[in-house]
Coordinates of C-alpha atoms and ligand atoms in Angstrom, one line a residue:
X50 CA 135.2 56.8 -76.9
X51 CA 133.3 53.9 -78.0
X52 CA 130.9 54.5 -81.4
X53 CA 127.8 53.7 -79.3
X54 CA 128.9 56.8 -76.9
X55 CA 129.6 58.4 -80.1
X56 CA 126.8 57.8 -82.0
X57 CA 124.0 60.3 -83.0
X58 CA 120.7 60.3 -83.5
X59 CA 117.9 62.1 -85.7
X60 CA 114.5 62.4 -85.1
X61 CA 111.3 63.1 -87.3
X62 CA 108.1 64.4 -85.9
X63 CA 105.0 64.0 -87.8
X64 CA 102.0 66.0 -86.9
X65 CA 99.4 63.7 -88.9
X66 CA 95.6 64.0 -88.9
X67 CA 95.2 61.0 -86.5
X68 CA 98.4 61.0 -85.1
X69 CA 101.6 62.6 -83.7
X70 CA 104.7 59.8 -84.3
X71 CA 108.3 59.9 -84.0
X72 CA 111.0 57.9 -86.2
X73 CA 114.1 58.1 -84.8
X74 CA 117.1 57.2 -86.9
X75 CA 120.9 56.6 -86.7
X76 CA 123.4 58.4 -88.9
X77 CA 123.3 55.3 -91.0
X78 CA 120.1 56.3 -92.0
X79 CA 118.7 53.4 -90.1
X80 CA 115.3 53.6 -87.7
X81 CA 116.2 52.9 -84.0
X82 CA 112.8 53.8 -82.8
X83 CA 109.3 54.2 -83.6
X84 CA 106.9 55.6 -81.7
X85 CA 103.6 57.4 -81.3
X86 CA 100.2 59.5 -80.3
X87 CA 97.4 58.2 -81.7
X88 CA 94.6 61.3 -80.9
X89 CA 91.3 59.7 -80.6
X90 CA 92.6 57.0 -78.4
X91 CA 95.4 58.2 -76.3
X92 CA 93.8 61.5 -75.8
X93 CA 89.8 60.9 -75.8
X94 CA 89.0 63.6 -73.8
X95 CA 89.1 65.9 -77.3
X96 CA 86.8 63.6 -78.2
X97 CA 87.9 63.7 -81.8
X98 CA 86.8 61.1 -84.9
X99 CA 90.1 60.3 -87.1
X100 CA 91.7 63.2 -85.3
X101 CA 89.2 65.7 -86.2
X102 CA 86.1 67.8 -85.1
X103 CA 83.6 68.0 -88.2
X104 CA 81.0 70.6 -88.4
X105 CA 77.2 70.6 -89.1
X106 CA 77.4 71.8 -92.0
X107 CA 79.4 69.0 -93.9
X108 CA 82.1 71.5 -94.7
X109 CA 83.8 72.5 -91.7
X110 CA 86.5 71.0 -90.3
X111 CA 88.8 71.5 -86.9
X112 CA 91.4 70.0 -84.3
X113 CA 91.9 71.7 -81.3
X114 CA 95.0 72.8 -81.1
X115 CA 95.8 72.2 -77.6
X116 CA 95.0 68.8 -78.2
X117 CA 98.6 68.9 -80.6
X118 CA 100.3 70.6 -77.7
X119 CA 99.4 67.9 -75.1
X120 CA 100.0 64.8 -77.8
X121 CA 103.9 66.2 -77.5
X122 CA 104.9 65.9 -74.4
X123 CA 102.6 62.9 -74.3
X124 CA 105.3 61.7 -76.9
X125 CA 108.2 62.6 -75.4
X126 CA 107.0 60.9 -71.8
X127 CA 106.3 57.8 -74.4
X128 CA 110.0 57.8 -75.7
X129 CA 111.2 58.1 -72.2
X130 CA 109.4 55.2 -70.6
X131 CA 111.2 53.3 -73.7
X132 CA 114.3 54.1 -72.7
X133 CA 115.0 55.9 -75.9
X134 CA 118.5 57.8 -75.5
X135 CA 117.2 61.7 -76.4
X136 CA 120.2 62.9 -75.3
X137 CA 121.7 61.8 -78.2
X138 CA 119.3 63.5 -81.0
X139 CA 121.4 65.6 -82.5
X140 CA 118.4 67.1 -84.4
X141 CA 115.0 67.1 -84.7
X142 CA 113.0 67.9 -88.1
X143 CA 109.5 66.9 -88.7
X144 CA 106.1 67.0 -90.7
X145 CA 102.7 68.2 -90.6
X146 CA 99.7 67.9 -92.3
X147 CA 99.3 70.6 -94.6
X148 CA 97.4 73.8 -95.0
X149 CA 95.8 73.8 -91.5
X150 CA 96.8 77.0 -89.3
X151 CA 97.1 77.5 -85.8
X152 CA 96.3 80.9 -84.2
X153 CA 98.2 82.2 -81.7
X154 CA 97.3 85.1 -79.4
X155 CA 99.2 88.3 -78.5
X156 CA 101.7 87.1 -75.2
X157 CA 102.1 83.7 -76.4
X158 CA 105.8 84.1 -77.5
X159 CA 106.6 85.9 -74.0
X160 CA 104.8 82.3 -72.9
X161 CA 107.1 80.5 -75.2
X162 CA 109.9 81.8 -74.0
X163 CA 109.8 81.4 -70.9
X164 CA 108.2 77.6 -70.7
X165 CA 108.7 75.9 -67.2
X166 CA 109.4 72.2 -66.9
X167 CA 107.5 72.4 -63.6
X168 CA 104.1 72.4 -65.3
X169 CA 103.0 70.7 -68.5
X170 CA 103.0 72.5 -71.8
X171 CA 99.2 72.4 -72.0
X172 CA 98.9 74.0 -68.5
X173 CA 101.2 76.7 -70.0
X174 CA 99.7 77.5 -73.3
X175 CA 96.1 76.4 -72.9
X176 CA 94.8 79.9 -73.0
X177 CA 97.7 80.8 -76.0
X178 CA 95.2 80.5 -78.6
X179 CA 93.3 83.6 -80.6
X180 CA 91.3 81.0 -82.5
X181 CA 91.5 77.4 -80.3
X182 CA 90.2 75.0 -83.4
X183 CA 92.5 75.2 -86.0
X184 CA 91.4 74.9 -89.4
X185 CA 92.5 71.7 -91.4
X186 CA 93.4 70.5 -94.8
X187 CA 90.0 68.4 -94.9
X188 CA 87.8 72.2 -94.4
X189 CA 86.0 73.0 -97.4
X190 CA 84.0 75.9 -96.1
X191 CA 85.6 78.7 -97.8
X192 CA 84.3 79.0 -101.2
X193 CA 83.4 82.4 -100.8
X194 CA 86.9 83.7 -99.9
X195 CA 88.4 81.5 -103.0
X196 CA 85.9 83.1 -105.5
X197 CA 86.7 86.4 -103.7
X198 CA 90.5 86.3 -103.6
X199 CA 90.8 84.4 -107.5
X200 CA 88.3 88.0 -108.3
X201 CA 91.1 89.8 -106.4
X202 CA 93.9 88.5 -108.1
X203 CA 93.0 88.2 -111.6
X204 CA 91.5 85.0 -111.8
X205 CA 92.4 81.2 -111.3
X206 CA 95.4 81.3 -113.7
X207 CA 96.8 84.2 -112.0
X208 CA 96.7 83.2 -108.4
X209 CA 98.0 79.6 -109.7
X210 CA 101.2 81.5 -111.6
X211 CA 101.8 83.1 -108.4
X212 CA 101.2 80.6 -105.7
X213 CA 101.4 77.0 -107.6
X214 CA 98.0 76.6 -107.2
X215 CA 94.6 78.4 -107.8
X216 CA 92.2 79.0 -104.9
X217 CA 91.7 76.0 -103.1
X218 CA 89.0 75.9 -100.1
X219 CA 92.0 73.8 -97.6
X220 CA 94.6 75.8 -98.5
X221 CA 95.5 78.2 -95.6
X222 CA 94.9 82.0 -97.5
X223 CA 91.4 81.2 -98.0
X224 CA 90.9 79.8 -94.4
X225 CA 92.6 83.5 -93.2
X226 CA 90.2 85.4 -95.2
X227 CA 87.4 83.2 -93.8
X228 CA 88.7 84.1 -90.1
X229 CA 89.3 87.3 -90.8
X230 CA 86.0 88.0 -92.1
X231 CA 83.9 86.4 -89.3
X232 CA 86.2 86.4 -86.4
X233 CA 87.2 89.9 -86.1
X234 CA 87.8 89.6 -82.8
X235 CA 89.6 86.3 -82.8
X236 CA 92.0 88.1 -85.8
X237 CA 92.9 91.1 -84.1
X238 CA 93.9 89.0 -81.3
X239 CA 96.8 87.1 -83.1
X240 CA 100.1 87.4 -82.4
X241 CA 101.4 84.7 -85.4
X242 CA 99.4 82.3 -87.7
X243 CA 101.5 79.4 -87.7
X244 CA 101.1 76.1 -90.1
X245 CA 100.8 73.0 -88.3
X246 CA 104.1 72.1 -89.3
X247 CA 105.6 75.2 -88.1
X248 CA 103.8 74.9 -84.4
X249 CA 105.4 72.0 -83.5
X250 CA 108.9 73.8 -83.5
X251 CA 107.5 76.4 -82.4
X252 CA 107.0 74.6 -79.0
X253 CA 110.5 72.9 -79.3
X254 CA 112.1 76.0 -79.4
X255 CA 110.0 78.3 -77.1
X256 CA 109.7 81.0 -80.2
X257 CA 107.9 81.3 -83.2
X258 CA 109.5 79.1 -85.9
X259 CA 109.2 80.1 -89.5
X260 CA 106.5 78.5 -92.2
X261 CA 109.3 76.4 -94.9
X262 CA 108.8 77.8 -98.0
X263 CA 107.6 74.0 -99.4
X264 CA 104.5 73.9 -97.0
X265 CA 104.5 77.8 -97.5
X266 CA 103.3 76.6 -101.0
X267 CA 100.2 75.5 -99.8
X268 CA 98.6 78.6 -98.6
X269 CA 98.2 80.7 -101.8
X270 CA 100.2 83.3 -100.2
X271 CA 103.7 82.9 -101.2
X272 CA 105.4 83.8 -104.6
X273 CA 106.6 80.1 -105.7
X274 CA 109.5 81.5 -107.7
X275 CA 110.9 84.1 -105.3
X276 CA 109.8 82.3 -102.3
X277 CA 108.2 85.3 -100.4
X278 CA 105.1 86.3 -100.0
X279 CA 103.1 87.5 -102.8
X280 CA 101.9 91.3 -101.6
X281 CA 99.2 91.1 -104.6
X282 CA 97.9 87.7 -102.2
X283 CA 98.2 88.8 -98.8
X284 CA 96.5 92.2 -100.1
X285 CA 93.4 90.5 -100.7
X286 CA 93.4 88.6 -97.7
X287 CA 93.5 90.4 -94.4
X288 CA 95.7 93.4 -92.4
X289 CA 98.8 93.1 -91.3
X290 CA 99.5 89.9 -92.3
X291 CA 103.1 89.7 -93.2
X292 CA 103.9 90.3 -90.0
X293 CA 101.7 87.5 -88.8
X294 CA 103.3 85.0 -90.5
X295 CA 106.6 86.2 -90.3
X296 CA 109.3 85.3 -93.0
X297 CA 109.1 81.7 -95.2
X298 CA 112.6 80.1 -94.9
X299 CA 114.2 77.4 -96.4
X300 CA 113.5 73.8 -95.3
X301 CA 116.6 72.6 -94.9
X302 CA 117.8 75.8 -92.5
X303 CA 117.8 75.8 -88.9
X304 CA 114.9 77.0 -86.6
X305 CA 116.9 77.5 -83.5
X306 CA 118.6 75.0 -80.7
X307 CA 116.0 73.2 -78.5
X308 CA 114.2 74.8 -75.4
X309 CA 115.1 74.4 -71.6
X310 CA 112.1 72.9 -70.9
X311 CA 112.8 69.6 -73.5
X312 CA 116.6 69.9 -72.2
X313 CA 115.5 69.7 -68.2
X314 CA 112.2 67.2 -68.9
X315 CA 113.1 65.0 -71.2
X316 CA 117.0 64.9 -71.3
X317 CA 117.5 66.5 -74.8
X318 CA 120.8 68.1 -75.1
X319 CA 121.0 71.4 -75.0
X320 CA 122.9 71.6 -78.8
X321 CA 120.0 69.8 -80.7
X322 CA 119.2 71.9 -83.6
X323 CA 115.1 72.5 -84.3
X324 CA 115.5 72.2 -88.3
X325 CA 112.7 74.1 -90.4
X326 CA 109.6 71.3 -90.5
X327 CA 107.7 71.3 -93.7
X328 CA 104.4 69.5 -94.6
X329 CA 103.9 66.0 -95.1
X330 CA 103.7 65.5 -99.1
X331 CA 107.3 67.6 -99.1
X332 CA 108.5 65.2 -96.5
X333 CA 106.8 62.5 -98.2
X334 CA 109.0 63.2 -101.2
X335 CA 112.4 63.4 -99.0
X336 CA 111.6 60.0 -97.7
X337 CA 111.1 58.2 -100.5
X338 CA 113.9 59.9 -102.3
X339 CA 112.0 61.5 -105.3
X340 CA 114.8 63.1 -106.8
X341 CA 114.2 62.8 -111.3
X342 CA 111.7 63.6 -112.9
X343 CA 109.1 60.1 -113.9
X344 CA 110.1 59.5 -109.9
X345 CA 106.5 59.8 -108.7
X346 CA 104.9 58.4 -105.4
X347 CA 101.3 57.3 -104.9
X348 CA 100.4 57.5 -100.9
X349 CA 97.2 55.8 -100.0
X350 CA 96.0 57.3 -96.9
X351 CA 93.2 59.2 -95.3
X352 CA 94.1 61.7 -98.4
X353 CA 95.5 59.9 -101.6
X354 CA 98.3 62.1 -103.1
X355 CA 100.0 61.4 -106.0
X356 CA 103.5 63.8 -106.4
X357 CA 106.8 63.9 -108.0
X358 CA 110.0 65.6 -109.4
X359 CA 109.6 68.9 -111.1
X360 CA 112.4 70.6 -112.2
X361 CA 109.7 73.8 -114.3
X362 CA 107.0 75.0 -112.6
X363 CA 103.9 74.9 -115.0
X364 CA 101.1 75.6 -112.1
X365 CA 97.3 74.9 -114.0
X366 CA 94.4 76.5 -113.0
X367 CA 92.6 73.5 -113.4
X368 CA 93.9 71.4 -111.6
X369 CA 96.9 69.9 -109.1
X370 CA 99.5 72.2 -107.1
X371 CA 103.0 72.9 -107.1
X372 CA 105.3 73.5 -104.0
X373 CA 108.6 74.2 -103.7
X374 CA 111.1 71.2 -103.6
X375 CA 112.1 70.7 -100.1
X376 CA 115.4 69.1 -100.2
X377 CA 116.6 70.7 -103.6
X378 CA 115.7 74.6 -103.0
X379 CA 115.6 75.4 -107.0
X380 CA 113.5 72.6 -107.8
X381 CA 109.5 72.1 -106.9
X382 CA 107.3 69.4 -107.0
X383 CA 103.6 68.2 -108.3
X384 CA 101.0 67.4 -106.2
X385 CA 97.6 66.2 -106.8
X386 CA 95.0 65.4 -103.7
X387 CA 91.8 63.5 -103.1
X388 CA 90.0 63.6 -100.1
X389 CA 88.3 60.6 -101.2
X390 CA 91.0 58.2 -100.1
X391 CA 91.4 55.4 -97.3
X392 CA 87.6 56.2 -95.8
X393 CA 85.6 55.7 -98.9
X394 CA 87.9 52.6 -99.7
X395 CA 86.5 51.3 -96.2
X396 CA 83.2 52.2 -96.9
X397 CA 82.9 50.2 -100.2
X398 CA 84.9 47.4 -98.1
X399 CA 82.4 47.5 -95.9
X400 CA 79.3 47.9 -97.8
X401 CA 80.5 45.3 -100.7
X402 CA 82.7 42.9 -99.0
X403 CA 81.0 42.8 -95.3
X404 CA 84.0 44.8 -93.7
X405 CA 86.6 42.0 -95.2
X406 CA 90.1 43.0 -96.8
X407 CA 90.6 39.3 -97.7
X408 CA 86.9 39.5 -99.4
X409 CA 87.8 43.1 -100.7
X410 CA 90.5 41.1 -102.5
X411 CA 89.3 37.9 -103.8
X412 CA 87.0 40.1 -105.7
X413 CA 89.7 42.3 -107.2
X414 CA 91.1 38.8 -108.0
X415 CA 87.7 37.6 -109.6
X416 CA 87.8 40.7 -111.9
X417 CA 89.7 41.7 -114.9
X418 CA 91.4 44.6 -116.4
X419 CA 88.6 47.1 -117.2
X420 CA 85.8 46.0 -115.3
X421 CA 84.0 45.0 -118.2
X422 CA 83.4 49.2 -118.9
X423 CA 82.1 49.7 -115.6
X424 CA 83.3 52.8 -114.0
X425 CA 82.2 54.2 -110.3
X426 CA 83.0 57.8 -108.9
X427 CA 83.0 57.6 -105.0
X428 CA 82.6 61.0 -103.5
X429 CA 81.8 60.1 -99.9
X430 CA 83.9 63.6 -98.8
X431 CA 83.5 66.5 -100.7
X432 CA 86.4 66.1 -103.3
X433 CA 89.7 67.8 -104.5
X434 CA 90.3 66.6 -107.5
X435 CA 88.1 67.5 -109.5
X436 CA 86.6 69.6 -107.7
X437 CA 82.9 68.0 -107.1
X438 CA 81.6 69.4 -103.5
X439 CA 78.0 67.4 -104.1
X440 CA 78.4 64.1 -102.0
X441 CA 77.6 60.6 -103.6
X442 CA 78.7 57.6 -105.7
X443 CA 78.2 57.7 -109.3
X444 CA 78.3 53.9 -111.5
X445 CA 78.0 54.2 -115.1
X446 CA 77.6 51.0 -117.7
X447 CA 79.9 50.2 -120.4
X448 CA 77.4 52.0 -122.8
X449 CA 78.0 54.9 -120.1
X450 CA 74.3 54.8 -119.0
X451 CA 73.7 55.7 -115.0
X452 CA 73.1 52.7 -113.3
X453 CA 72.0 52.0 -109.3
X454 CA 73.9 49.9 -108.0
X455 CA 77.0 47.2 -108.7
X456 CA 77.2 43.9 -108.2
X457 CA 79.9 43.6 -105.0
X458 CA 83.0 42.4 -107.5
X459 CA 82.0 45.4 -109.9
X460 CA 81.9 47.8 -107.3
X461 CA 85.2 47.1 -105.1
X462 CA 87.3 47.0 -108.5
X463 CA 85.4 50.5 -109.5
X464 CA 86.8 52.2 -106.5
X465 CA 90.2 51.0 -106.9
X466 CA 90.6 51.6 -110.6
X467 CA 88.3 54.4 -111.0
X468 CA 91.0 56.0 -107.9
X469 CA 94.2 54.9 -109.9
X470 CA 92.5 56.3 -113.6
X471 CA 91.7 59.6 -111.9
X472 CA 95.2 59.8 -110.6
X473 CA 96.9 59.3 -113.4
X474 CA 95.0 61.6 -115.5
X475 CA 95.3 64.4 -113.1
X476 CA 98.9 63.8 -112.3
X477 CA 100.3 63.5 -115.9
X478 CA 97.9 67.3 -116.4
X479 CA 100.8 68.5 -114.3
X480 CA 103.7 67.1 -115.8
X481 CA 104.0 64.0 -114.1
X482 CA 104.2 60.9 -116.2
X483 CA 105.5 58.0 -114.2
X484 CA 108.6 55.6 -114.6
X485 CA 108.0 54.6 -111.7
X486 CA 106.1 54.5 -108.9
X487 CA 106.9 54.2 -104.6
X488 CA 103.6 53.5 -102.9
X489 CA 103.3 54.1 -99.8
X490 CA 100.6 54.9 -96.8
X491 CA 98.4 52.0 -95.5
X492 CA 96.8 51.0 -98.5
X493 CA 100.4 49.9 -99.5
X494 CA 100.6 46.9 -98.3
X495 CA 97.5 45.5 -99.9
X496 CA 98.9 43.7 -102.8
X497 CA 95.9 43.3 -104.8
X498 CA 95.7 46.7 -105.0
X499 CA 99.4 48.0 -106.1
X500 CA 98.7 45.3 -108.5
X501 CA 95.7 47.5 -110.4
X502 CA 98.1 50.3 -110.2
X503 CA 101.2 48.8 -111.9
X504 CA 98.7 48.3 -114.9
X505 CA 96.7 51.3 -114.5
X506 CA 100.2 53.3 -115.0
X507 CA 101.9 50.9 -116.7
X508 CA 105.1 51.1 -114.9
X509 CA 106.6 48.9 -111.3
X510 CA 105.4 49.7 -108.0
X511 CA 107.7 49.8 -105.3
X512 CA 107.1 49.8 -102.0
X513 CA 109.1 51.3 -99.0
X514 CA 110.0 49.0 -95.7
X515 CA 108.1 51.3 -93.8
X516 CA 104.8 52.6 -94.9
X517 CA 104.9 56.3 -92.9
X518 CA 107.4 58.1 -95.3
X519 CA 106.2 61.4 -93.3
X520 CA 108.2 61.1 -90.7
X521 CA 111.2 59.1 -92.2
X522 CA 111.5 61.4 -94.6
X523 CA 111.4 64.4 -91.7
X524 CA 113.8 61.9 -89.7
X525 CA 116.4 61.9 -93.0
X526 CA 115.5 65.8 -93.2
X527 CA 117.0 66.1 -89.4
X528 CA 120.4 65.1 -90.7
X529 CA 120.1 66.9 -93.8
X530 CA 119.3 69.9 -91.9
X531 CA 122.2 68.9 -89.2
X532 CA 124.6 68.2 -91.7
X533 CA 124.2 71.4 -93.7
X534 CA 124.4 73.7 -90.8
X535 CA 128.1 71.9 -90.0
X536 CA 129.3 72.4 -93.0
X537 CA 127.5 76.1 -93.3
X538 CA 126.4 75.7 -96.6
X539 CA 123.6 73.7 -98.5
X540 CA 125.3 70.2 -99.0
X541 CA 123.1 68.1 -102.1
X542 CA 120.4 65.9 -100.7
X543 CA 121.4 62.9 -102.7
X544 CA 125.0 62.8 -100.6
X545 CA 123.0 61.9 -97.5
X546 CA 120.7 59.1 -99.5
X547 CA 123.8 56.7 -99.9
X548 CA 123.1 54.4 -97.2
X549 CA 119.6 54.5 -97.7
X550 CA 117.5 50.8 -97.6
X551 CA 116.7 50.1 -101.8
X552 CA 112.9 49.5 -102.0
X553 CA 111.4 46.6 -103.1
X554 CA 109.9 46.0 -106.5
X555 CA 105.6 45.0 -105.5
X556 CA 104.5 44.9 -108.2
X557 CA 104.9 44.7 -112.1
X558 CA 102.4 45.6 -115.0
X559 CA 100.8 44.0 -117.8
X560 CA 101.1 45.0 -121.2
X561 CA 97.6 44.2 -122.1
X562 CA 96.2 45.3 -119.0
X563 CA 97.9 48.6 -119.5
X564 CA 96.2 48.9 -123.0
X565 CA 92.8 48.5 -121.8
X566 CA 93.3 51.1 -119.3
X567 CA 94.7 53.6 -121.7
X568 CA 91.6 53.5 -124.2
X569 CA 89.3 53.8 -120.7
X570 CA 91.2 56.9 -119.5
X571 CA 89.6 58.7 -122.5
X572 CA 85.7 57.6 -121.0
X573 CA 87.0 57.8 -117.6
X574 CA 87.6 61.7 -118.5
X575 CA 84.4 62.3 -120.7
X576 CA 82.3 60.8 -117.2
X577 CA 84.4 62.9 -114.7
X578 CA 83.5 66.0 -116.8
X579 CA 79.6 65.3 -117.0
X580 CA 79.8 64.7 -113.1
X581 CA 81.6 68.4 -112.6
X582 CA 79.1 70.2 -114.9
X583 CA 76.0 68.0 -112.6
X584 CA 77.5 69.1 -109.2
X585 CA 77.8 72.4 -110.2
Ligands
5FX145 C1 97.7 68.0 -99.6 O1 97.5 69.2 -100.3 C2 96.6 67.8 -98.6 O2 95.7 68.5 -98.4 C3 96.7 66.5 -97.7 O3 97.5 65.5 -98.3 C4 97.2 66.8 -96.4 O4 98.5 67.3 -96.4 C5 97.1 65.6 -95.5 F1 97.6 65.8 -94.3

């Protein structure tokens, strides 16, 4: 047999916030095939703005989840019309955002089970949902249930020694509590809460897939150290929950082989193995190969994330989160999020440098280290980190007195370094201090702006070939997954990083630069602290 008959394929799925995309890659670790769902545009009928529904009250935010179901076999019918060989997927792993949940209603597994490739999986499932808009990382509507379940538990500290985190309003716990207190009806009805990485398999293999224990993470359910749920948590949340969200797993275990209807449709074969998905910072990590601690990755996206290598758990109730690690089941990783990210980049863009990248950047290239002790908070969404809910842009002077407005160079390099000083702050709160840094996400490839960073943390950016490190990294977590189930025990990530592309250096810092950014770290702080105590 020739090796092209031979060869075998992997494929990642990544259930973004905009988008659902495939990376298919050979055993060589190299992409074959990209492809995707973009949901405003291919499917505008949901009538969705950046892949989301946004309520009136600023806080609240959905998807419908029958919009994710459709966007898959749109993406399969994609991947067909290209010719792509699925038969040859050997297996399939994938990504989703995180924290959002998808509520599905006594019946649906019997649904599941028995899926028909005569009709469409939307026909089959559209009435599948006890609550039909899912919750999603971006939701900050559930204050209340935070206060309520941190009261419950013992306070911040506690719930973050537990779960990795303290009471966060995204994180999927809270959202239950929120449901289960004003949607009785819609509660009682559920048959499983699924994560939104743990729906998509669900689909693939016409039965409930398990939540990974990395994503589990996210929820501030799960025990972090014996990767179960916590029954102090889940006690304060809702009934009957553990058997709603049946057991975490491990992410690099298998969910089950693929469904008839994928086999029959779409010409999968029937041995493809559905490997545990996880969420899209975890597979973040597995893409870009974070794997010592200092290894640290900044994604600019619609959420900037900045996360790394932990080997000891030291959750803060102040700030960041940690997850389990999930390619290296005894480690964990740190993660710190902004909501302010890609959008409020635009919106300075737009407001400062008339919609212009290329004017965005010849004023960060007008502008030096430091902006002269000007410093600009930008909280266009309700943020994260720190946790400021009150919407609006902050600019202080270098004597730190509250000014209107910027002139347009001052303001485009106070979003960008303000950004970068936050993250680094934050981050090295939760034990990680950089030696280097992988950007990734779209912001990436702007130059100008991993140039700010290299100085900001004073260590080289690098930059992957391919900016969505989601869904590679869920694509290198399909052979992972594959090649671990062969050999029937957990085979060390790094073994299967050997062919992997190198990354290229971007950018590199400067010395001085570096300085003045350490000495403004120490304003930076005293400012972001007045802000907190104003907005709350
Ligand atoms: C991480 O905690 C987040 O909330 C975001 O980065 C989402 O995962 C984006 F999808």
């Amino acid at each position: 047999m020739s090796n092209k008959k031979r060869a075998k394929y992997f494929l990642g799925l990544d259930s973004s916030t905009q988008s659902l995309k495939a990376t298919i890659i050979d055993s060589h670790l190299k992409v074959v095939n990209e492809c995707s769902v973009n949901f405003d545009s291919d499917l505008p009928k949901y009538k969705t703005t950046g892949g989301v529904h946004r309520g009136k009250d600023g806080l609240t935010v959905t998807a419908p989840a029958i919009m994710w179901v459709e966007a898959l076999d749109l993406l399969f019918q994609k991947l067909r019309k290209q010719k792509v060989p699925l038969g040859k997927v050997a297996a399939i792993a994938g990504s989703g955002q995180q924290h959002g949940s998808v509520w599905l209603k006594k019946g649906t597994l019997k649904i599941l089970k028995s899926l028909t490739p005569s009709r469409t999986l939307k026909e089959q499932l559209k009435n599948g949902f006890s609550v039909e808009d899912s919750p999603i990382w971006m939701d900050s509507s559930t204050t209340k249930q935070c206060a309520q379940r941190e009261k419950a538990m013992g306070g911040p500290q506690a719930v973050a020694d537990i779960t990795g985190s303290r009471a966060y309003e995204r994180f999927t716990g809270n959202q239950i509590a929120k449901i289960y207190q004003k949607n009785r009806i819609g509660y009682n009805l559920t048959e499983r809460i699924a994560l939104v990485s743990s729906f998509i398999p669900t689909l693939l293999i016409g039965d409930y897939a398990p939540i990974d224990v990395s994503d589990g993470s996210g929820m501030n359910l799960m025990d972090i150290r014996s990767r179960k749920w916590s029954k102090k948590a889940l006690d304060c949340t809702a009934p009957g929950l553990s058997t709603k969200l049946g057991k975490p797993e491990l992410s690099h275990k298998v969910a089950g082989k693929i469904h008839l209807y994928f086999v029959e449709k779409y010409g999968f074969n029937t041995d493809c193995l559905i490997i545990v998905f996880s969420g899209d910072n975890p597979n973040s990590l597995a893409g870009l190969h974070l794997q010592r601690p200092g290894d640290i990755a900044v994604s600019l996206g619609t959420s900037d994330t900045v996360f790394g290598f932990l080997s000891k758990p030291v959750p803060s109730a102040s700030e960041g989160h940690i997850f389990v690690n999930p390619v290296d089941p005894k480690a964990y990783m740190a993660l710190v999020c902004y909501k302010n990210g890609s959008l409020t980049r635009e919106y300075v863009r737009n407001g400062s440098a008339s919609g212009s990248w290329e004017k965005f950047n010849s004023y960060l290239r007008q502008g030096k280290a430091g902006n002269d002790g000007n410093i600009g908070f930008y909280v266009k969404e309700p943020e994260i980190t720190p946790p400021i809910l009150t919407t609006g842009i902050s600019r202080y002077d270098s004597i730190g007195r509250r000014v209107k407005s910027f002139p347009p160079a001052t303001e485009v390099r106070a979003v960008i370094e303000g950004q970068f000083l936050s993250m680094r702050l934050h981050g090295e709160n939760i034990g990680l201090k950089a030696r280097n840094i992988l950007a990734t996400g779209g912001a990436s490839a702007n130059k100008e702006i991993l140039k700010i960073m290299a100085n900001v943390f004073g260590v080289p950016v690098y930059i992957a070939k391919q900016t969505s490190s989601a869904s590679l990294g869920a694509a290198y977590r399909a052979l992972h997954g594959w090649i671990c189930s062969r050999s029937g025990k957990f085979v060390p990530y790094a073994r299967i990083l050997s062919s992997a592309p190198p990354f290229k250096k971007a950018a590199v810092p400067d010395k001085k630069a570096f300085a003045v950014y350490t000495s403004m770290l120490k304003k930076y702080a005293v400012l972001e602290n007045k802000m907190m105590v104003q907005s709350a």
